[in-house]
Coordinates of C-alpha atoms and ligand atoms in Angstrom, one line a residue:
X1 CA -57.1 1.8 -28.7
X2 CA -53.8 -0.1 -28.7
X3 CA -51.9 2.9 -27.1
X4 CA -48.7 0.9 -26.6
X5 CA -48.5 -0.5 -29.6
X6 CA -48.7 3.3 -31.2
X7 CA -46.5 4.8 -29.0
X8 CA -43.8 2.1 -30.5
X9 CA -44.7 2.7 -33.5
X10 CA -44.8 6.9 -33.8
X11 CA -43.0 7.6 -30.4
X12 CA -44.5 10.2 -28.3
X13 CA -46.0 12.5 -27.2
X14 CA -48.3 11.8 -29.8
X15 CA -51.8 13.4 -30.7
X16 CA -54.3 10.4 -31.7
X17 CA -57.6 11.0 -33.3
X18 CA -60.7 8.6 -33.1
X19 CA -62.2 9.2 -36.3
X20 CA -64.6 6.6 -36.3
X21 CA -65.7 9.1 -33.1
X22 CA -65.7 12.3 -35.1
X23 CA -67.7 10.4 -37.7
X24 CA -70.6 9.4 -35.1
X25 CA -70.1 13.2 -33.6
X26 CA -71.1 14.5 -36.9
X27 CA -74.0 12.3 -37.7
X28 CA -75.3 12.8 -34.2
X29 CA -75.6 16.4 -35.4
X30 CA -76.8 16.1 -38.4
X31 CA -79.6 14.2 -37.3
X32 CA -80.6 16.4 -34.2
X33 CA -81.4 18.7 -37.3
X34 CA -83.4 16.0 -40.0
X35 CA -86.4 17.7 -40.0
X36 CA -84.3 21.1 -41.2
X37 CA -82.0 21.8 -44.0
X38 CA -78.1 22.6 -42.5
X39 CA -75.1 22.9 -42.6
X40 CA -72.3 22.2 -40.5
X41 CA -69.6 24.2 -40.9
X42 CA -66.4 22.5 -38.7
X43 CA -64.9 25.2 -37.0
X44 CA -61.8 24.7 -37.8
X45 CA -59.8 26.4 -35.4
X46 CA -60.5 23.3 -33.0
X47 CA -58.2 21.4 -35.0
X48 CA -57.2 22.1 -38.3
X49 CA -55.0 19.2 -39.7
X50 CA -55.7 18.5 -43.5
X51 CA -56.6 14.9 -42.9
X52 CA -59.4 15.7 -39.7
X53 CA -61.1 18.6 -42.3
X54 CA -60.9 16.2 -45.5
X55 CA -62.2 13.5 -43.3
X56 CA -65.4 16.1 -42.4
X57 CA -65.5 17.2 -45.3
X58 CA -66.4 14.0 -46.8
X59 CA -69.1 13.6 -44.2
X60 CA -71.0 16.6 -45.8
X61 CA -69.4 19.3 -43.4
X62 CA -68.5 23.1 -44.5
X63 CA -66.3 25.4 -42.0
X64 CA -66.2 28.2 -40.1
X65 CA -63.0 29.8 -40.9
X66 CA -61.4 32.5 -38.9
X67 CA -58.3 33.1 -41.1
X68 CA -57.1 32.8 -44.4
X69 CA -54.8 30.2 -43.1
X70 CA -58.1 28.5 -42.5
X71 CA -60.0 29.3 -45.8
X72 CA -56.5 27.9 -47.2
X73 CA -56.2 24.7 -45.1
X74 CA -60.0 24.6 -46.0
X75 CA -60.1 24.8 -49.5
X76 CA -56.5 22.6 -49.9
X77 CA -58.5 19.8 -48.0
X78 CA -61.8 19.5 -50.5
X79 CA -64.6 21.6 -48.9
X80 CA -66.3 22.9 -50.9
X81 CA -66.5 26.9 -51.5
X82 CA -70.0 27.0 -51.2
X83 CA -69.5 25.7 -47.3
X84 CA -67.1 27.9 -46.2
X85 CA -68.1 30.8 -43.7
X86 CA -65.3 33.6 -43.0
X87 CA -65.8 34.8 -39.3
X88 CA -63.8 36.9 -37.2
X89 CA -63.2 40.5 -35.6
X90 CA -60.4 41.7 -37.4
X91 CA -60.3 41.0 -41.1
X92 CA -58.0 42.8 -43.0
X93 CA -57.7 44.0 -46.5
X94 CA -56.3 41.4 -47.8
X95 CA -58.1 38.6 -46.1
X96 CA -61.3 40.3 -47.4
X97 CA -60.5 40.3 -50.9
X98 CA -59.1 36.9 -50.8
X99 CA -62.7 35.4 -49.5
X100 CA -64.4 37.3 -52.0
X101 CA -62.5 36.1 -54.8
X102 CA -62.7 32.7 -53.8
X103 CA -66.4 33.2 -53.7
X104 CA -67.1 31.3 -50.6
X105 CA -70.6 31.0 -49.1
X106 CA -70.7 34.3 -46.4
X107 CA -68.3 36.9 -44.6
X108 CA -69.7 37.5 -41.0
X109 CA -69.2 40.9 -40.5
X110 CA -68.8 42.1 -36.6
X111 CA -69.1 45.7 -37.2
X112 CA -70.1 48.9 -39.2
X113 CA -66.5 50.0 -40.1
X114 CA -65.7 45.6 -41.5
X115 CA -68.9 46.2 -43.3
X116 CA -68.1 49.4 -45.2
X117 CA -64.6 47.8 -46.0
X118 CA -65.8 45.3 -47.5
X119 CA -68.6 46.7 -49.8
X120 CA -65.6 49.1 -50.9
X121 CA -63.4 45.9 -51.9
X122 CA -66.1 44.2 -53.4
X123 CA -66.8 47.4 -55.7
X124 CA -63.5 47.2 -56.7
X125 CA -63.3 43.5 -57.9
X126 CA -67.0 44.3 -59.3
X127 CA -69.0 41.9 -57.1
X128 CA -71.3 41.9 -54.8
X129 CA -70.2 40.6 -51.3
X130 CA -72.8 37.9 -49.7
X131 CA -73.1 38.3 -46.2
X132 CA -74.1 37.7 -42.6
X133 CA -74.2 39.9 -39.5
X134 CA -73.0 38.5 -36.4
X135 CA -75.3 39.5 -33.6
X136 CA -74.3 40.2 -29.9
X137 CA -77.4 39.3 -28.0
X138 CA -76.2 40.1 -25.2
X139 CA -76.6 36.7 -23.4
X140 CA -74.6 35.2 -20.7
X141 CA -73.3 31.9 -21.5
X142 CA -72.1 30.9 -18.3
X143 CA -68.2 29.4 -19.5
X144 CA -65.0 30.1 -19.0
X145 CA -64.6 33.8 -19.4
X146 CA -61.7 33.7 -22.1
X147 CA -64.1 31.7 -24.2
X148 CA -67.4 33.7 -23.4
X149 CA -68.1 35.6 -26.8
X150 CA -71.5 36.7 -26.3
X151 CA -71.8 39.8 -24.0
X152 CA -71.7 43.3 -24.4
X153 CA -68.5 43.5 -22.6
X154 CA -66.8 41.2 -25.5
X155 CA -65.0 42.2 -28.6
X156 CA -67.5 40.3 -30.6
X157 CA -70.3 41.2 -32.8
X158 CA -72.9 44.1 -33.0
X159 CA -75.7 44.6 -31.1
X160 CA -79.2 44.1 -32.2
X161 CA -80.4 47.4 -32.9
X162 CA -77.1 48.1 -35.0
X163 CA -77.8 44.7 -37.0
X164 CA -81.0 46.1 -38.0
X165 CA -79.1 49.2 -39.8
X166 CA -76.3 47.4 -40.7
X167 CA -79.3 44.6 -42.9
X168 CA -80.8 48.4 -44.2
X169 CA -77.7 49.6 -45.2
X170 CA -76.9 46.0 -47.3
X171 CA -80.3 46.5 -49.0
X172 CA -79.6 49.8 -50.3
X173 CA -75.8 49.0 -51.7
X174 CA -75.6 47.0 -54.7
X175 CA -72.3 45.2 -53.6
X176 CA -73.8 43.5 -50.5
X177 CA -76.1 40.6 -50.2
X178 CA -77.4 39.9 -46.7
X179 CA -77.6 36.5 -46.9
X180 CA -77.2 35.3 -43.4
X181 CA -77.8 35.8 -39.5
X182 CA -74.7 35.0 -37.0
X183 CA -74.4 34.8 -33.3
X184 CA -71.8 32.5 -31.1
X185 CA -72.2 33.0 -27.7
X186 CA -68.8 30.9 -26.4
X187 CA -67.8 28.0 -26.0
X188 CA -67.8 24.9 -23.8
X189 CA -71.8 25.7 -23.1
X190 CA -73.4 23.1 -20.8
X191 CA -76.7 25.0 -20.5
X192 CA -79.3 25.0 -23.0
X193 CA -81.0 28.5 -21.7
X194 CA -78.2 30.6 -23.3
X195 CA -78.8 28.9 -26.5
X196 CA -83.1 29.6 -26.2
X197 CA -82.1 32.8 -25.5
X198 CA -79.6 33.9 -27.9
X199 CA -81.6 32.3 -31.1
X200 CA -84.8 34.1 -29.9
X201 CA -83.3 37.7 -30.1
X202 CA -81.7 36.4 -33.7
X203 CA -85.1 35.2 -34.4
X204 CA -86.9 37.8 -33.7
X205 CA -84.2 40.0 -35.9
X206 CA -84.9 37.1 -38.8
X207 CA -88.6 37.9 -38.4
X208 CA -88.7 41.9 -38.5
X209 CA -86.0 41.8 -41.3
X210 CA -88.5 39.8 -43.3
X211 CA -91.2 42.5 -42.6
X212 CA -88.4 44.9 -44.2
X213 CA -88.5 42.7 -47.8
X214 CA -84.7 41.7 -46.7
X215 CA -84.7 37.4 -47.1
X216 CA -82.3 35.9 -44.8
X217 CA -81.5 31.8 -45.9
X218 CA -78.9 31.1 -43.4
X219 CA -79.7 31.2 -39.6
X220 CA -76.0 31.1 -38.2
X221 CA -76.7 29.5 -34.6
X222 CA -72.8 29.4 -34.1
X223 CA -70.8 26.5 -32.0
X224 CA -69.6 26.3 -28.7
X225 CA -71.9 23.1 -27.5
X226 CA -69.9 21.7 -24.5
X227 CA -68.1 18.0 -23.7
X228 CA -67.5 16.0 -21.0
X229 CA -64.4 16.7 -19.9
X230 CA -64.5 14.9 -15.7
X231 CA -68.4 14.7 -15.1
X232 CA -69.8 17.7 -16.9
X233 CA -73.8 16.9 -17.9
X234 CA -73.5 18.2 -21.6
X235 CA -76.4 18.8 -24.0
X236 CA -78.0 16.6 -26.3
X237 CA -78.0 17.1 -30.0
X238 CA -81.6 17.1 -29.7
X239 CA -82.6 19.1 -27.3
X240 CA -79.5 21.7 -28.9
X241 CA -81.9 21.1 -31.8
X242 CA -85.1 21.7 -30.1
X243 CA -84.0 25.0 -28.5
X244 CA -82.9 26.5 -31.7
X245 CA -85.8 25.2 -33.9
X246 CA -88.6 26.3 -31.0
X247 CA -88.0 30.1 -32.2
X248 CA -88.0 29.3 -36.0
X249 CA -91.7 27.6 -36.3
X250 CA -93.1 29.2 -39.9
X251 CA -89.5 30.2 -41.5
X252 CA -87.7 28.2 -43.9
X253 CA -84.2 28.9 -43.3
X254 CA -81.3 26.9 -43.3
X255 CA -79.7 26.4 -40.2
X256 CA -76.2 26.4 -39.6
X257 CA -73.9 26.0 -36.8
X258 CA -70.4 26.0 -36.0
X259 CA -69.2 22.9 -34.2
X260 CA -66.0 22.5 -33.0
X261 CA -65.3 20.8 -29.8
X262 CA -68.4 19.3 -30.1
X263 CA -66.6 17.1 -33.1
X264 CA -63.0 16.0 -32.2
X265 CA -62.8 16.9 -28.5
X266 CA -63.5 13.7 -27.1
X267 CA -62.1 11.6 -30.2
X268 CA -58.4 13.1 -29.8
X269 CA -55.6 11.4 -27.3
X270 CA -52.4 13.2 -26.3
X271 CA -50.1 10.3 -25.2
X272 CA -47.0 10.8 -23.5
X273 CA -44.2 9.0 -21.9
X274 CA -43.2 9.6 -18.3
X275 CA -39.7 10.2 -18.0
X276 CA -39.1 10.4 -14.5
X277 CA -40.9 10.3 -10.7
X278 CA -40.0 13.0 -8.3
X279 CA -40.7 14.5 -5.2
X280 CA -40.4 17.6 -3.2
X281 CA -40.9 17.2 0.2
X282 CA -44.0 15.4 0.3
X283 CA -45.6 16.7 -3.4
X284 CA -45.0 14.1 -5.8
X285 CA -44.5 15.4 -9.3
X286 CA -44.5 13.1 -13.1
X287 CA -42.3 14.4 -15.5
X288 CA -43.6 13.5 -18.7
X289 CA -42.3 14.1 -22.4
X290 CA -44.8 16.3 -23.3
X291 CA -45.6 19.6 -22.2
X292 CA -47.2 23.1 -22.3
X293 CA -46.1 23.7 -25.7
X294 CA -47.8 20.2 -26.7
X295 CA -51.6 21.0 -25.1
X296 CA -51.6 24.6 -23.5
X297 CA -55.1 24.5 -22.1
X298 CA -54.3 23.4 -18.2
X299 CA -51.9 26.3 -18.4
X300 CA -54.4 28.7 -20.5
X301 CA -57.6 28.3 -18.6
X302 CA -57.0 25.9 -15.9
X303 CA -58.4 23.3 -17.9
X304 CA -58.9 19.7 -16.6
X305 CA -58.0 16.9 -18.6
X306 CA -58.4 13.2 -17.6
X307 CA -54.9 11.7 -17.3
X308 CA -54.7 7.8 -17.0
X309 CA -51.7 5.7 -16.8
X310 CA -51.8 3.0 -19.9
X311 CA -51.9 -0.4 -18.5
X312 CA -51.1 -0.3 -15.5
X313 CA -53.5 -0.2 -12.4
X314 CA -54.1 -0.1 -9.1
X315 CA -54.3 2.3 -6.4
X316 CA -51.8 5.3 -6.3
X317 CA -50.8 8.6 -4.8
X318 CA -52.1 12.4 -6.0
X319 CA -49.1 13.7 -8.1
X320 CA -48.6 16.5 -9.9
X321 CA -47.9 15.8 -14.2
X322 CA -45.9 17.8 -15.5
X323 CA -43.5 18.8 -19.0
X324 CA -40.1 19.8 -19.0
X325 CA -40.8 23.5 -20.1
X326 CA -38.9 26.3 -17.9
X327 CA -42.4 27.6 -16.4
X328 CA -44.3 26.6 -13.3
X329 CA -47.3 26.7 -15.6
X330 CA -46.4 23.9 -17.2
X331 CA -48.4 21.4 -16.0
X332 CA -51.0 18.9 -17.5
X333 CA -52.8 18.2 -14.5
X334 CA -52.7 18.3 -11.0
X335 CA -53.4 15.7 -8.0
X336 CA -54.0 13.3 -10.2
X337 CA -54.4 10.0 -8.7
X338 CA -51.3 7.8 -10.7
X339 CA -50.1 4.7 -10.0
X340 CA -46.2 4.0 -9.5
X341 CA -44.3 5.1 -12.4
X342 CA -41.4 4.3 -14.2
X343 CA -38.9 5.9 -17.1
X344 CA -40.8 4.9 -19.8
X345 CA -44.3 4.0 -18.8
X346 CA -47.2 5.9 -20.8
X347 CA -49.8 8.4 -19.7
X348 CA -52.7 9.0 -21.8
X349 CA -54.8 12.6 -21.7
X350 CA -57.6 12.5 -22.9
X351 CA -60.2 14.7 -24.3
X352 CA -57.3 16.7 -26.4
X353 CA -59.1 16.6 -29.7
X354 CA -60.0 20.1 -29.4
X355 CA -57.7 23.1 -28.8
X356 CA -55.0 21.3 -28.7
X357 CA -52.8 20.5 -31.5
X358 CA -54.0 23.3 -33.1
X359 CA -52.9 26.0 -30.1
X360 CA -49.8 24.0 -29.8
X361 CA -46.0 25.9 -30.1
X362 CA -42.2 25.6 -30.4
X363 CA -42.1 27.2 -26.9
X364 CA -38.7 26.1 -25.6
X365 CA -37.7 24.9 -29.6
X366 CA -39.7 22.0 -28.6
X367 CA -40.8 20.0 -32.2
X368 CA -44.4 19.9 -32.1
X369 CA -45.8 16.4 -31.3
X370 CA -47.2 13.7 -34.5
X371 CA -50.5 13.3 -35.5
X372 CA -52.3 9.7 -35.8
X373 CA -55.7 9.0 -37.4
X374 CA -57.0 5.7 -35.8
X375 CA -60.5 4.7 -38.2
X376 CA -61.5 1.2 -38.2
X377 CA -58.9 -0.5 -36.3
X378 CA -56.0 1.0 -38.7
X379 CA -53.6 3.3 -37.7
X380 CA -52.4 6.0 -40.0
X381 CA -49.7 9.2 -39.8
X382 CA -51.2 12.7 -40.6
X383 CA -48.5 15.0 -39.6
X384 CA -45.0 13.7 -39.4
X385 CA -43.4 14.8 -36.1
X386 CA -41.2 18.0 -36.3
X387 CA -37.7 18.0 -36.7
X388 CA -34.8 20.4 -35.9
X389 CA -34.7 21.2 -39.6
X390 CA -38.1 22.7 -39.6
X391 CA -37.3 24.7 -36.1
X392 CA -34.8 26.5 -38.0
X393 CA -36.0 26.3 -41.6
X394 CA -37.1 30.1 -41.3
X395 CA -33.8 31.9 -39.5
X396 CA -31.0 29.6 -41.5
X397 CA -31.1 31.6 -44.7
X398 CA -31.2 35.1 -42.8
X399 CA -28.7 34.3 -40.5
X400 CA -26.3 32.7 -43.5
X401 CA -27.1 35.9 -45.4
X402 CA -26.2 38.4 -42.7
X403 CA -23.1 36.2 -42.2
X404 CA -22.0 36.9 -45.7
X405 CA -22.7 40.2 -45.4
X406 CA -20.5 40.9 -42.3
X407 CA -18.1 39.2 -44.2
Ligands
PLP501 C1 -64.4 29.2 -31.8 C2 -65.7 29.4 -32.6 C3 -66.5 28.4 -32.9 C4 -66.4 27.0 -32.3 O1 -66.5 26.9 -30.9 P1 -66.5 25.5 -30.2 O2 -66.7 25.8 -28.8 O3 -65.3 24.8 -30.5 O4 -67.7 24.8 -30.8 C5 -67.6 28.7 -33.7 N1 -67.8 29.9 -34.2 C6 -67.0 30.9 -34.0 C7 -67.3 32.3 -34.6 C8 -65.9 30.7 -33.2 O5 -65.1 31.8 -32.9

């Protein structure tokens, strides 16, 4: 990747996505699951610009939206209806009755109270709602805890036993279809046990519902497979594969899971531009160009992110990169072992496919960085770089109205 040459070309900091990567992500997926029919649905929370989702969709990929935003940005970029999966704790009228009229494949519902609202919205618009449960199995997944989802201590889902009721109630109500099972245990998972574990409870739910003449097609397996972010061991497609098909011998569901990271975290480049070397007493600090507001997860969870200086070499001395926002949290990485650096020199993070862009902010009116598609050898803008126009695009008419008002 000719990061020079793009950094002259779009200026920085600038978000570059490998989609030739993202391609071979997908297919890896895909074919951990051959022997099955699936369906991966992109969760598109990851990264949701139009061009990454049209891009997967064209691969075959559906996605797990948690927002009308999403089912918008979904829809807008060519996925089809029939992929699209509504998840989410906190669906409100309106978002409800939206994904119903659209007619999109399932709503995962994560409690009694969601489920009752939407068989009443769906017997007022005359339908009958399709469906999925997600399940809390209750299973450690042994992440980050801001991105552990599958406890009984998190927001998330219902338990087993309260699934079960929740499927018996569906039966009995002509405006809900139980068409699917749901669990997602977090995200960032490097071990395969929580996986084994959290698909047998599901499957063991898929099995008694069965008994109980309800026919579940979709078995939601969720996302959350981990990357390599320094020197992580992640988990092969395969044996991902393996440990979710080992519990499903005899059944003929579809499988589905929810990928996100898994997809564009390793394919996606935030490149910035160092604008000057300092230090304090003896801690040595890089001032780059971009900043919290660009990739909040150092900041967020303490994330690391491989930061490399872009052709230049050679020993160095640990330094401390950081934005220009007004926060000591504002930090891409720290000790990182850098080179001697210059006004103008580029820095490359890597791994910022995921939960980047897409958590990004105006935080200190900052425009929010450009977007570049790389995919085979050519170079290609998705999202222009904000300006000063947009910043303000919102306030300028109220603030010229209350003007006139005062007047
Ligand atoms: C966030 C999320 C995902 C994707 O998680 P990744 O770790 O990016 O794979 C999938 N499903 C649900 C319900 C989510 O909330």
């Amino acid at each position: 990747m000719d990061f020079t040459k793009l950094a002259s070309k779009y200026q920085t900091p600038l978000y570059i996505y490998d989609f030739d990567y993202i391609r071979a992500q997908f297919n890896s997926i895909k074919e951990a699951f051959r022997a099955r029919k699936s369906l991966i649905c992109y969760a598109l929370k990851a990264n949701s610009n139009l061009s990454v989702l049209k891009h997967l969709a064209a691969l075959g990929a559906g996605c797990d939206c948690v927002s009308v935003g999403e089912i918008k940005r979904a829809l807008f970029a060519g996925v089809a209806k029939y992929k699209i999966i509504f998840s989410g704790v906190g669906k409100d009228d309106g978002e409800i009755e939206f994904a119903l009229k659209k007619d999109i494949l399932m709503l995962n519902i994560e409690s009694e109270a969601e489920l009752k609202r939407v068989e009443k919205i769906a017997e007022n618009l005359k339908i009958t709602a399709r469906i999925s449960v997600r399940v809390n199995p209750n299973v450690d997944a042994k992440t980050h805890p801001y991105i552990s989802t599958g406890l009984k201590k998190n927001k998330f889902g219902v338990d087993i036993d309260t699934a079960k009721k929740l499927y018996i109630y569906c039966k009995n109500s002509p405006f809900l279809e139980p068409v699917g099972i749901h669990c997602h245990i977090g995200s960032q998972i490097l071990d395969i046990a929580p996986y084994r574990d959290a698909t047998s409870v599901t499957a063991d739910l898929l099995k008694s519902l069965k008994a109980l003449d309800i026919d579940i097609k979709f078995f939601d397996v969720g996302g959350g497979l981990g990357i390599c972010y320094k020197d992580e061991i992640t988990i092969e497609p395969y044996d991902f594969a393996q440990a979710v098909l080992a519990n499903l011998a005899g059944t003929d569901v579809t499988i589905v899971c929810e990928l996100g990271r898994f997809l564009v975290g390793n394919g996606g480049y935030l490149l910035t531009k160092v604008l000057y070397e300092k230090y304090n007493g003896a801690k040595r600090f890089i001032i780059v160009d971009a900043a919290m507001n660009d990739l909040i997860r150092p900041s967020l969870y303490d994330a690391y992110h491989e930061i490399e200086a872009v052709n230049k070499s050679g020993g160095g001395i640990l330094a401390d990169v950081v934005g220009p926002v007004c926060e000591s949290g504002d930090f891409l990485g720290k000790d990182v072992m850098l080179p001697s650096l210059e006004n103008g020199d580029l820095l490359v993070v890597k791994s910022a496919g995921a939960y980047g862009f897409s958590m990004s902010s105006n935080y200190n009116s900052r425009e929010r960085a450009a977007e570049v598609a790389v995919e085979n050898g050519k170079d290609r803008l998705i999202r222009k770089r904000e300006s000063f126009e947009d910043l303000i695009n919102l306030e300028r008419e109220c603030l010229e109205g209350a003007n006139e008002e005062n007047r």
